[in-house]
Amino acid sequence: MTLKHSETFLSRCINDTLAGLRDGLSRFSGTSRSAVLFCIDEQGPLLICDPQNLLAGYEPKLHDIYIENSTWRSAISQKYDGTLYSQIDPVDDLHLDGLISYGGRSGSVYYQIWFTEHHPDMCSIEPTMCWLEHAVLRFSHDIANESTLYTGISGSFLREYGSHAVHDYLTDRANLSLGPDSSIQISPLLESILGISKTPEEGAVPFGEIVFVEPRLLHQLHFIARFHGDQQPLLNNHKHIRKLLLAVEQSNHKLVSDGSRIMGICDSQLPEFCFVADFQGKTGFLLINDEQVCSFEDGSFRSTTHRAKLFEVEEILLDYDLDTTLRNGLYQIASYLVHNAESSGFGCTLVLDLEHQYQQISGQYLEKPIDLQHTEHLELACGLSRTDGALHIMADQRLHAFACLLDGISISTEDRARGARYNSALRFSAKRQDSIVIVVSADKPVSVIYRGEEIGKRAIINPYESCTLFPDSLLEWLNKHNTHQDNQ
């Protein structure tokens, strides 16, 4: 650490930036944590600030990379020059499973790398990567300005960076594919997508697709109808565009825009590069060609796919002595039923009963269990899942009952912020230890409950929790964590 940077100044820079990064990413991806490793100058110590223990469990990998090996420090770097704060040289990714990271070197910060969680339900990690890249730039800028010019605004920038992260990624991809002379303006395009998504038509939410095409690629489309030049509605006329979406609703046709106007209607054939806004009611997706970038909902962009991955179910099933085909079949059945409920917007409960002997659950029993390996039977189960109560599915992949009532005694893990469906599932699973209960809420959260606890539940982060002291050196941090683990 150079003498010109006091511990108080560095601590404030780091804490403001980490807090803004954490809060912004939590809005974009759900509850998220953030952490940073940094070294101000070539001879200084490598420091760490990890206020929510995001990096706990990665101690051996960090020790190997930074303590046992000095390659990270011997890399060619810029000489210290605060005027070169914006010239960022990327550093190697650490490839830590379950984390997204981005780091760089600049004239003002010798080494820095920022981390956040890789949530399993993300459309793409690329906007988040842009977010972390901006954190690198903001910290480099703050250190270059020194304490006398520090404003603390970096945290605010990162807190509100959602649309900018999507914008930066789309711009990068457009420049890569079309060159820097592309005429599509990304910011107005994103504003219009959000504006149209919030515009009802006779009370109905929007469905349909708009494809945004660089003018020089329009010849690659097959126009079904093309509007006269002086009759092409402007993209910022959200009410008009919303009405036009009715023309392509529930079809493979798409509205065509050059980024400023709606030019007509085309078929499903896409050009070599385009942006697509897919409106699906209350939610929608932004794509580059057929590659999902993010979703949008309630006037904001989100990273979520709005489809549960159910990896927790997969992990629990691995603990049971089941044939691989049977295990995969149960997982596929659960996924199909959950995704149907998510897409249709209703709540339901599934019980995957792995008990060796069948025990009835109070509900509507079937004279002959239905084999859910058959598509028509699975569709029937989708319909039955709409009824009040749970579906009872045994390890034989058969539906034994529906409209089942789940009961049990009160347990400590209940959550009064959740409804009766969720808490009754907690009680039931505490009593029936070999049952996996999957609860789908009407507003789309999906909970996997096993033995009285929700599995994979994201931790609640205290917004006031922060790294109040000067960041630790990485070696001290590793020693403290290793001592804590040994004591346990």
mmCIF file of N, CA and C in Angstrom, residues 203-303:
data_model
loop_
_atom_site.group_PDB
_atom_site.id
_atom_site.type_symbol
_atom_site.label_atom_id
_atom_site.label_comp_id
_atom_site.label_asym_id
_atom_site.label_seq_id
_atom_site.Cartn_x
_atom_site.Cartn_y
_atom_site.Cartn_z
ATOM 1 N N GLY A 203 -56.445 -3.882 -21.025
ATOM 2 C CA GLY A 203 -56.197 -4.629 -19.801
ATOM 3 C C GLY A 203 -55.331 -5.853 -19.982
ATOM 4 N N ALA A 204 -54.988 -6.211 -21.225
ATOM 5 C CA ALA A 204 -54.223 -7.433 -21.480
ATOM 6 C C ALA A 204 -52.735 -7.129 -21.564
ATOM 7 N N VAL A 205 -51.912 -8.045 -21.036
ATOM 8 C CA VAL A 205 -50.452 -7.905 -21.094
ATOM 9 C C VAL A 205 -49.957 -8.311 -22.486
ATOM 10 N N PRO A 206 -48.779 -7.833 -22.895
ATOM 11 C CA PRO A 206 -48.320 -8.059 -24.269
ATOM 12 C C PRO A 206 -47.744 -9.454 -24.519
ATOM 13 N N PHE A 207 -48.035 -9.979 -25.700
ATOM 14 C CA PHE A 207 -47.421 -11.200 -26.207
ATOM 15 C C PHE A 207 -46.954 -10.924 -27.631
ATOM 16 N N GLY A 208 -45.915 -11.638 -28.045
ATOM 17 C CA GLY A 208 -45.403 -11.467 -29.400
ATOM 18 C C GLY A 208 -43.943 -11.058 -29.393
ATOM 19 N N GLU A 209 -43.356 -10.968 -30.590
ATOM 20 C CA GLU A 209 -41.926 -10.691 -30.710
ATOM 21 C C GLU A 209 -41.656 -9.508 -31.632
ATOM 22 N N ILE A 210 -40.623 -8.762 -31.265
ATOM 23 C CA ILE A 210 -40.100 -7.704 -32.130
ATOM 24 C C ILE A 210 -38.642 -8.040 -32.409
ATOM 25 N N VAL A 211 -38.259 -8.026 -33.684
ATOM 26 C CA VAL A 211 -36.875 -8.288 -34.051
ATOM 27 C C VAL A 211 -36.242 -6.979 -34.507
ATOM 28 N N PHE A 212 -35.084 -6.658 -33.937
ATOM 29 C CA PHE A 212 -34.382 -5.407 -34.233
ATOM 30 C C PHE A 212 -33.186 -5.741 -35.133
ATOM 31 N N VAL A 213 -33.186 -5.157 -36.318
ATOM 32 C CA VAL A 213 -32.238 -5.555 -37.354
ATOM 33 C C VAL A 213 -31.468 -4.344 -37.862
ATOM 34 N N GLU A 214 -30.168 -4.500 -37.996
ATOM 35 C CA GLU A 214 -29.338 -3.490 -38.652
ATOM 36 C C GLU A 214 -29.856 -3.276 -40.079
ATOM 37 N N PRO A 215 -30.069 -2.017 -40.518
ATOM 38 C CA PRO A 215 -30.655 -1.761 -41.846
ATOM 39 C C PRO A 215 -29.981 -2.513 -42.988
ATOM 40 N N ARG A 216 -28.656 -2.653 -42.937
ATOM 41 C CA ARG A 216 -27.989 -3.327 -44.051
ATOM 42 C C ARG A 216 -28.220 -4.838 -44.064
ATOM 43 N N LEU A 217 -28.891 -5.379 -43.021
ATOM 44 C CA LEU A 217 -29.218 -6.801 -42.996
ATOM 45 C C LEU A 217 -30.700 -7.071 -43.250
ATOM 46 N N LEU A 218 -31.463 -6.020 -43.526
ATOM 47 C CA LEU A 218 -32.900 -6.194 -43.719
ATOM 48 C C LEU A 218 -33.214 -7.099 -44.900
ATOM 49 N N HIS A 219 -32.342 -7.135 -45.888
ATOM 50 C CA HIS A 219 -32.600 -7.965 -47.066
ATOM 51 C C HIS A 219 -32.576 -9.455 -46.734
ATOM 52 N N GLN A 220 -32.049 -9.816 -45.545
ATOM 53 C CA GLN A 220 -32.010 -11.219 -45.145
ATOM 54 C C GLN A 220 -33.322 -11.698 -44.536
ATOM 55 N N LEU A 221 -34.260 -10.766 -44.336
ATOM 56 C CA LEU A 221 -35.574 -11.118 -43.798
ATOM 57 C C LEU A 221 -36.557 -11.393 -44.930
ATOM 58 N N HIS A 222 -37.553 -12.204 -44.608
ATOM 59 C CA HIS A 222 -38.660 -12.417 -45.535
ATOM 60 C C HIS A 222 -39.867 -11.653 -45.008
ATOM 61 N N PHE A 223 -40.119 -10.473 -45.568
ATOM 62 C CA PHE A 223 -41.241 -9.635 -45.133
ATOM 63 C C PHE A 223 -42.555 -10.216 -45.655
ATOM 64 N N ILE A 224 -43.499 -10.384 -44.739
ATOM 65 C CA ILE A 224 -44.862 -10.755 -45.120
ATOM 66 C C ILE A 224 -45.652 -9.499 -45.448
ATOM 67 N N ALA A 225 -45.385 -8.451 -44.678
ATOM 68 C CA ALA A 225 -46.025 -7.147 -44.908
ATOM 69 C C ALA A 225 -45.028 -6.058 -44.558
ATOM 70 N N ARG A 226 -44.921 -5.070 -45.435
ATOM 71 C CA ARG A 226 -43.996 -3.967 -45.176
ATOM 72 C C ARG A 226 -44.792 -2.671 -45.199
ATOM 73 N N PHE A 227 -44.591 -1.840 -44.178
ATOM 74 C CA PHE A 227 -45.357 -0.612 -44.062
ATOM 75 C C PHE A 227 -44.757 0.473 -44.948
ATOM 76 N N HIS A 228 -45.620 1.338 -45.440
ATOM 77 C CA HIS A 228 -45.168 2.462 -46.263
ATOM 78 C C HIS A 228 -44.246 3.358 -45.428
ATOM 79 N N GLY A 229 -43.237 3.935 -46.075
ATOM 80 C CA GLY A 229 -42.203 4.691 -45.379
ATOM 81 C C GLY A 229 -42.715 5.742 -44.415
ATOM 82 N N ASP A 230 -43.725 6.533 -44.829
ATOM 83 C CA ASP A 230 -44.212 7.602 -43.954
ATOM 84 C C ASP A 230 -45.292 7.120 -42.992
ATOM 85 N N GLN A 231 -45.552 5.797 -42.987
ATOM 86 C CA GLN A 231 -46.544 5.218 -42.084
ATOM 87 C C GLN A 231 -45.913 4.242 -41.090
ATOM 88 N N GLN A 232 -44.591 4.307 -40.977
ATOM 89 C CA GLN A 232 -43.900 3.413 -40.053
ATOM 90 C C GLN A 232 -43.864 4.041 -38.661
ATOM 91 N N PRO A 233 -44.549 3.433 -37.676
ATOM 92 C CA PRO A 233 -44.630 4.049 -36.331
ATOM 93 C C PRO A 233 -43.274 4.087 -35.643
ATOM 94 N N LEU A 234 -43.038 5.179 -34.935
ATOM 95 C CA LEU A 234 -41.800 5.309 -34.184
ATOM 96 C C LEU A 234 -41.774 4.313 -33.025
ATOM 97 N N LEU A 235 -40.586 3.821 -32.728
ATOM 98 C CA LEU A 235 -40.438 2.816 -31.682
ATOM 99 C C LEU A 235 -40.816 3.358 -30.309
ATOM 100 N N ASN A 236 -40.648 4.658 -30.086
ATOM 101 C CA ASN A 236 -40.978 5.225 -28.779
ATOM 102 C C ASN A 236 -42.471 5.495 -28.601
ATOM 103 N N ASN A 237 -43.277 5.182 -29.610
ATOM 104 C CA ASN A 237 -44.735 5.288 -29.484
ATOM 105 C C ASN A 237 -45.239 3.951 -28.928
ATOM 106 N N HIS A 238 -45.064 3.787 -27.634
ATOM 107 C CA HIS A 238 -45.297 2.484 -27.014
ATOM 108 C C HIS A 238 -46.730 1.998 -27.185
ATOM 109 N N LYS A 239 -47.687 2.887 -27.104
ATOM 110 C CA LYS A 239 -49.093 2.486 -27.222
ATOM 111 C C LYS A 239 -49.385 1.929 -28.609
ATOM 112 N N HIS A 240 -48.840 2.574 -29.638
ATOM 113 C CA HIS A 240 -49.048 2.119 -31.014
ATOM 114 C C HIS A 240 -48.372 0.762 -31.243
ATOM 115 N N ILE A 241 -47.140 0.621 -30.756
ATOM 116 C CA ILE A 241 -46.420 -0.638 -30.940
ATOM 117 C C ILE A 241 -47.136 -1.763 -30.198
ATOM 118 N N ARG A 242 -47.655 -1.433 -29.023
ATOM 119 C CA ARG A 242 -48.385 -2.452 -28.254
ATOM 120 C C ARG A 242 -49.585 -2.958 -29.042
ATOM 121 N N LYS A 243 -50.301 -2.073 -29.724
ATOM 122 C CA LYS A 243 -51.435 -2.498 -30.552
ATOM 123 C C LYS A 243 -50.962 -3.377 -31.711
ATOM 124 N N LEU A 244 -49.843 -2.992 -32.326
ATOM 125 C CA LEU A 244 -49.330 -3.774 -33.458
ATOM 126 C C LEU A 244 -48.908 -5.177 -33.041
ATOM 127 N N LEU A 245 -48.485 -5.340 -31.785
ATOM 128 C CA LEU A 245 -48.084 -6.671 -31.308
ATOM 129 C C LEU A 245 -49.232 -7.675 -31.407
ATOM 130 N N LEU A 246 -50.461 -7.174 -31.359
ATOM 131 C CA LEU A 246 -51.613 -8.067 -31.480
ATOM 132 C C LEU A 246 -51.590 -8.824 -32.805
ATOM 133 N N ALA A 247 -50.958 -8.228 -33.825
ATOM 134 C CA ALA A 247 -50.931 -8.841 -35.153
ATOM 135 C C ALA A 247 -50.029 -10.063 -35.216
ATOM 136 N N VAL A 248 -49.081 -10.164 -34.277
ATOM 137 C CA VAL A 248 -48.149 -11.300 -34.304
ATOM 138 C C VAL A 248 -48.296 -12.187 -33.074
ATOM 139 N N GLU A 249 -49.303 -11.887 -32.257
ATOM 140 C CA GLU A 249 -49.530 -12.689 -31.062
ATOM 141 C C GLU A 249 -49.937 -14.104 -31.452
ATOM 142 N N GLN A 250 -49.399 -15.088 -30.720
ATOM 143 C CA GLN A 250 -49.704 -16.507 -30.949
ATOM 144 C C GLN A 250 -49.425 -16.929 -32.391
ATOM 145 N N SER A 251 -48.298 -16.462 -32.920
ATOM 146 C CA SER A 251 -47.868 -16.869 -34.262
ATOM 147 C C SER A 251 -46.354 -16.847 -34.314
ATOM 148 N N ASN A 252 -45.803 -17.332 -35.430
ATOM 149 C CA ASN A 252 -44.364 -17.290 -35.630
ATOM 150 C C ASN A 252 -43.915 -16.000 -36.313
ATOM 151 N N HIS A 253 -44.859 -15.124 -36.597
ATOM 152 C CA HIS A 253 -44.520 -13.851 -37.227
ATOM 153 C C HIS A 253 -43.945 -12.891 -36.197
ATOM 154 N N LYS A 254 -43.193 -11.901 -36.688
ATOM 155 C CA LYS A 254 -42.550 -10.933 -35.800
ATOM 156 C C LYS A 254 -42.659 -9.534 -36.391
ATOM 157 N N LEU A 255 -42.776 -8.543 -35.503
ATOM 158 C CA LEU A 255 -42.625 -7.160 -35.943
ATOM 159 C C LEU A 255 -41.147 -6.903 -36.217
ATOM 160 N N VAL A 256 -40.870 -6.075 -37.221
ATOM 161 C CA VAL A 256 -39.497 -5.770 -37.608
ATOM 162 C C VAL A 256 -39.205 -4.303 -37.332
ATOM 163 N N SER A 257 -38.083 -4.047 -36.669
ATOM 164 C CA SER A 257 -37.663 -2.676 -36.387
ATOM 165 C C SER A 257 -36.209 -2.493 -36.790
ATOM 166 N N ASP A 258 -35.910 -1.270 -37.281
ATOM 167 C CA ASP A 258 -34.506 -0.937 -37.559
ATOM 168 C C ASP A 258 -33.857 -0.228 -36.376
ATOM 169 N N GLY A 259 -34.549 -0.241 -35.235
ATOM 170 C CA GLY A 259 -34.046 0.407 -34.036
ATOM 171 C C GLY A 259 -34.687 1.746 -33.770
ATOM 172 N N SER A 260 -35.411 2.276 -34.756
ATOM 173 C CA SER A 260 -36.098 3.554 -34.550
ATOM 174 C C SER A 260 -37.558 3.492 -34.963
ATOM 175 N N ARG A 261 -37.914 2.627 -35.912
ATOM 176 C CA ARG A 261 -39.290 2.505 -36.405
ATOM 177 C C ARG A 261 -39.675 1.037 -36.548
ATOM 178 N N ILE A 262 -40.971 0.798 -36.621
ATOM 179 C CA ILE A 262 -41.484 -0.526 -36.976
ATOM 180 C C ILE A 262 -41.712 -0.511 -38.481
ATOM 181 N N MET A 263 -41.027 -1.402 -39.181
ATOM 182 C CA MET A 263 -41.023 -1.376 -40.637
ATOM 183 C C MET A 263 -41.998 -2.354 -41.265
ATOM 184 N N GLY A 264 -42.423 -3.361 -40.519
ATOM 185 C CA GLY A 264 -43.351 -4.329 -41.082
ATOM 186 C C GLY A 264 -43.394 -5.595 -40.269
ATOM 187 N N ILE A 265 -43.807 -6.674 -40.926
ATOM 188 C CA ILE A 265 -43.955 -7.980 -40.282
ATOM 189 C C ILE A 265 -43.219 -9.012 -41.127
ATOM 190 N N CYS A 266 -42.422 -9.853 -40.449
ATOM 191 C CA CYS A 266 -41.675 -10.895 -41.169
ATOM 192 C C CYS A 266 -42.049 -12.270 -40.629
ATOM 193 N N ASP A 267 -41.557 -13.312 -41.306
ATOM 194 C CA ASP A 267 -41.785 -14.670 -40.819
ATOM 195 C C ASP A 267 -40.713 -15.031 -39.786
ATOM 196 N N SER A 268 -40.562 -16.309 -39.499
ATOM 197 C CA SER A 268 -39.666 -16.735 -38.416
ATOM 198 C C SER A 268 -38.194 -16.730 -38.795
ATOM 199 N N GLN A 269 -37.870 -16.504 -40.062
ATOM 200 C CA GLN A 269 -36.469 -16.505 -40.485
ATOM 201 C C GLN A 269 -35.762 -15.261 -39.962
ATOM 202 N N LEU A 270 -34.601 -15.468 -39.309
ATOM 203 C CA LEU A 270 -33.850 -14.359 -38.737
ATOM 204 C C LEU A 270 -32.600 -14.076 -39.564
ATOM 205 N N PRO A 271 -32.109 -12.845 -39.524
ATOM 206 C CA PRO A 271 -30.853 -12.523 -40.208
ATOM 207 C C PRO A 271 -29.664 -13.068 -39.420
ATOM 208 N N GLU A 272 -28.461 -12.834 -39.916
ATOM 209 C CA GLU A 272 -27.266 -13.382 -39.267
ATOM 210 C C GLU A 272 -27.019 -12.770 -37.897
ATOM 211 N N PHE A 273 -27.525 -11.553 -37.657
ATOM 212 C CA PHE A 273 -27.389 -10.935 -36.338
ATOM 213 C C PHE A 273 -28.586 -10.030 -36.102
ATOM 214 N N CYS A 274 -29.189 -10.158 -34.917
ATOM 215 C CA CYS A 274 -30.320 -9.295 -34.560
ATOM 216 C C CYS A 274 -30.563 -9.389 -33.059
ATOM 217 N N PHE A 275 -31.301 -8.418 -32.544
ATOM 218 C CA PHE A 275 -31.814 -8.467 -31.187
ATOM 219 C C PHE A 275 -33.288 -8.833 -31.269
ATOM 220 N N VAL A 276 -33.772 -9.598 -30.307
ATOM 221 C CA VAL A 276 -35.170 -10.008 -30.289
ATOM 222 C C VAL A 276 -35.756 -9.732 -28.917
ATOM 223 N N ALA A 277 -36.894 -9.059 -28.887
ATOM 224 C CA ALA A 277 -37.661 -8.873 -27.653
ATOM 225 C C ALA A 277 -38.862 -9.797 -27.724
ATOM 226 N N ASP A 278 -38.901 -10.776 -26.834
ATOM 227 C CA ASP A 278 -39.964 -11.777 -26.807
ATOM 228 C C ASP A 278 -40.874 -11.483 -25.613
ATOM 229 N N PHE A 279 -42.041 -10.907 -25.890
ATOM 230 C CA PHE A 279 -42.989 -10.544 -24.836
ATOM 231 C C PHE A 279 -43.864 -11.754 -24.516
ATOM 232 N N GLN A 280 -43.867 -12.156 -23.245
ATOM 233 C CA GLN A 280 -44.615 -13.335 -22.812
ATOM 234 C C GLN A 280 -45.546 -12.999 -21.656
ATOM 235 N N GLY A 281 -46.278 -11.909 -21.821
ATOM 236 C CA GLY A 281 -47.201 -11.505 -20.774
ATOM 237 C C GLY A 281 -46.529 -10.605 -19.759
ATOM 238 N N LYS A 282 -46.599 -10.975 -18.492
ATOM 239 C CA LYS A 282 -46.007 -10.151 -17.444
ATOM 240 C C LYS A 282 -44.482 -10.142 -17.526
ATOM 241 N N THR A 283 -43.928 -11.170 -18.136
ATOM 242 C CA THR A 283 -42.483 -11.253 -18.287
ATOM 243 C C THR A 283 -42.128 -11.304 -19.768
ATOM 244 N N GLY A 284 -40.853 -11.258 -20.052
ATOM 245 C CA GLY A 284 -40.384 -11.365 -21.425
ATOM 246 C C GLY A 284 -38.893 -11.609 -21.423
ATOM 247 N N PHE A 285 -38.343 -11.831 -22.618
ATOM 248 C CA PHE A 285 -36.920 -12.130 -22.732
ATOM 249 C C PHE A 285 -36.290 -11.307 -23.843
ATOM 250 N N LEU A 286 -35.060 -10.893 -23.597
ATOM 251 C CA LEU A 286 -34.253 -10.199 -24.594
ATOM 252 C C LEU A 286 -33.196 -11.179 -25.084
ATOM 253 N N LEU A 287 -33.107 -11.329 -26.409
ATOM 254 C CA LEU A 287 -32.207 -12.309 -26.986
ATOM 255 C C LEU A 287 -31.313 -11.674 -28.039
ATOM 256 N N ILE A 288 -30.156 -12.270 -28.251
ATOM 257 C CA ILE A 288 -29.334 -11.992 -29.419
ATOM 258 C C ILE A 288 -29.472 -13.220 -30.306
ATOM 259 N N ASN A 289 -30.115 -13.061 -31.445
ATOM 260 C CA ASN A 289 -30.534 -14.190 -32.269
ATOM 261 C C ASN A 289 -31.391 -15.118 -31.401
ATOM 262 N N ASP A 290 -30.972 -16.352 -31.137
ATOM 263 C CA ASP A 290 -31.757 -17.255 -30.280
ATOM 264 C C ASP A 290 -31.111 -17.467 -28.919
ATOM 265 N N GLU A 291 -30.171 -16.607 -28.551
ATOM 266 C CA GLU A 291 -29.428 -16.729 -27.289
ATOM 267 C C GLU A 291 -29.988 -15.754 -26.257
ATOM 268 N N GLN A 292 -30.514 -16.276 -25.157
ATOM 269 C CA GLN A 292 -31.085 -15.425 -24.125
ATOM 270 C C GLN A 292 -30.013 -14.591 -23.441
ATOM 271 N N VAL A 293 -30.298 -13.300 -23.287
ATOM 272 C CA VAL A 293 -29.389 -12.388 -22.579
ATOM 273 C C VAL A 293 -29.916 -12.108 -21.181
ATOM 274 N N CYS A 294 -31.204 -11.779 -21.097
ATOM 275 C CA CYS A 294 -31.823 -11.471 -19.807
ATOM 276 C C CYS A 294 -33.326 -11.510 -19.990
ATOM 277 N N SER A 295 -34.037 -11.358 -18.905
ATOM 278 C CA SER A 295 -35.496 -11.243 -18.956
ATOM 279 C C SER A 295 -35.877 -9.842 -18.519
ATOM 280 N N PHE A 296 -37.149 -9.511 -18.671
ATOM 281 C CA PHE A 296 -37.634 -8.226 -18.160
ATOM 282 C C PHE A 296 -38.994 -8.431 -17.518
ATOM 283 N N GLU A 297 -39.227 -7.669 -16.458
ATOM 284 C CA GLU A 297 -40.441 -7.808 -15.663
ATOM 285 C C GLU A 297 -40.603 -6.562 -14.803
ATOM 286 N N ASP A 298 -41.826 -6.065 -14.697
ATOM 287 C CA ASP A 298 -42.118 -4.901 -13.855
ATOM 288 C C ASP A 298 -41.241 -3.701 -14.192
ATOM 289 N N GLY A 299 -40.943 -3.509 -15.482
ATOM 290 C CA GLY A 299 -40.196 -2.335 -15.903
ATOM 291 C C GLY A 299 -38.709 -2.399 -15.643
ATOM 292 N N SER A 300 -38.172 -3.589 -15.342
ATOM 293 C CA SER A 300 -36.738 -3.730 -15.080
ATOM 294 C C SER A 300 -36.213 -4.996 -15.739
ATOM 295 N N PHE A 301 -34.916 -4.987 -16.026
ATOM 296 C CA PHE A 301 -34.277 -6.177 -16.552
ATOM 297 C C PHE A 301 -33.835 -7.067 -15.397
ATOM 298 N N ARG A 302 -33.887 -8.370 -15.622
ATOM 299 C CA ARG A 302 -33.497 -9.368 -14.628
ATOM 300 C C ARG A 302 -32.612 -10.414 -15.305
ATOM 301 N N SER A 303 -31.823 -11.105 -14.508
ATOM 302 C CA SER A 303 -30.989 -12.163 -15.076
ATOM 303 C C SER A 303 -31.717 -13.503 -15.144
#
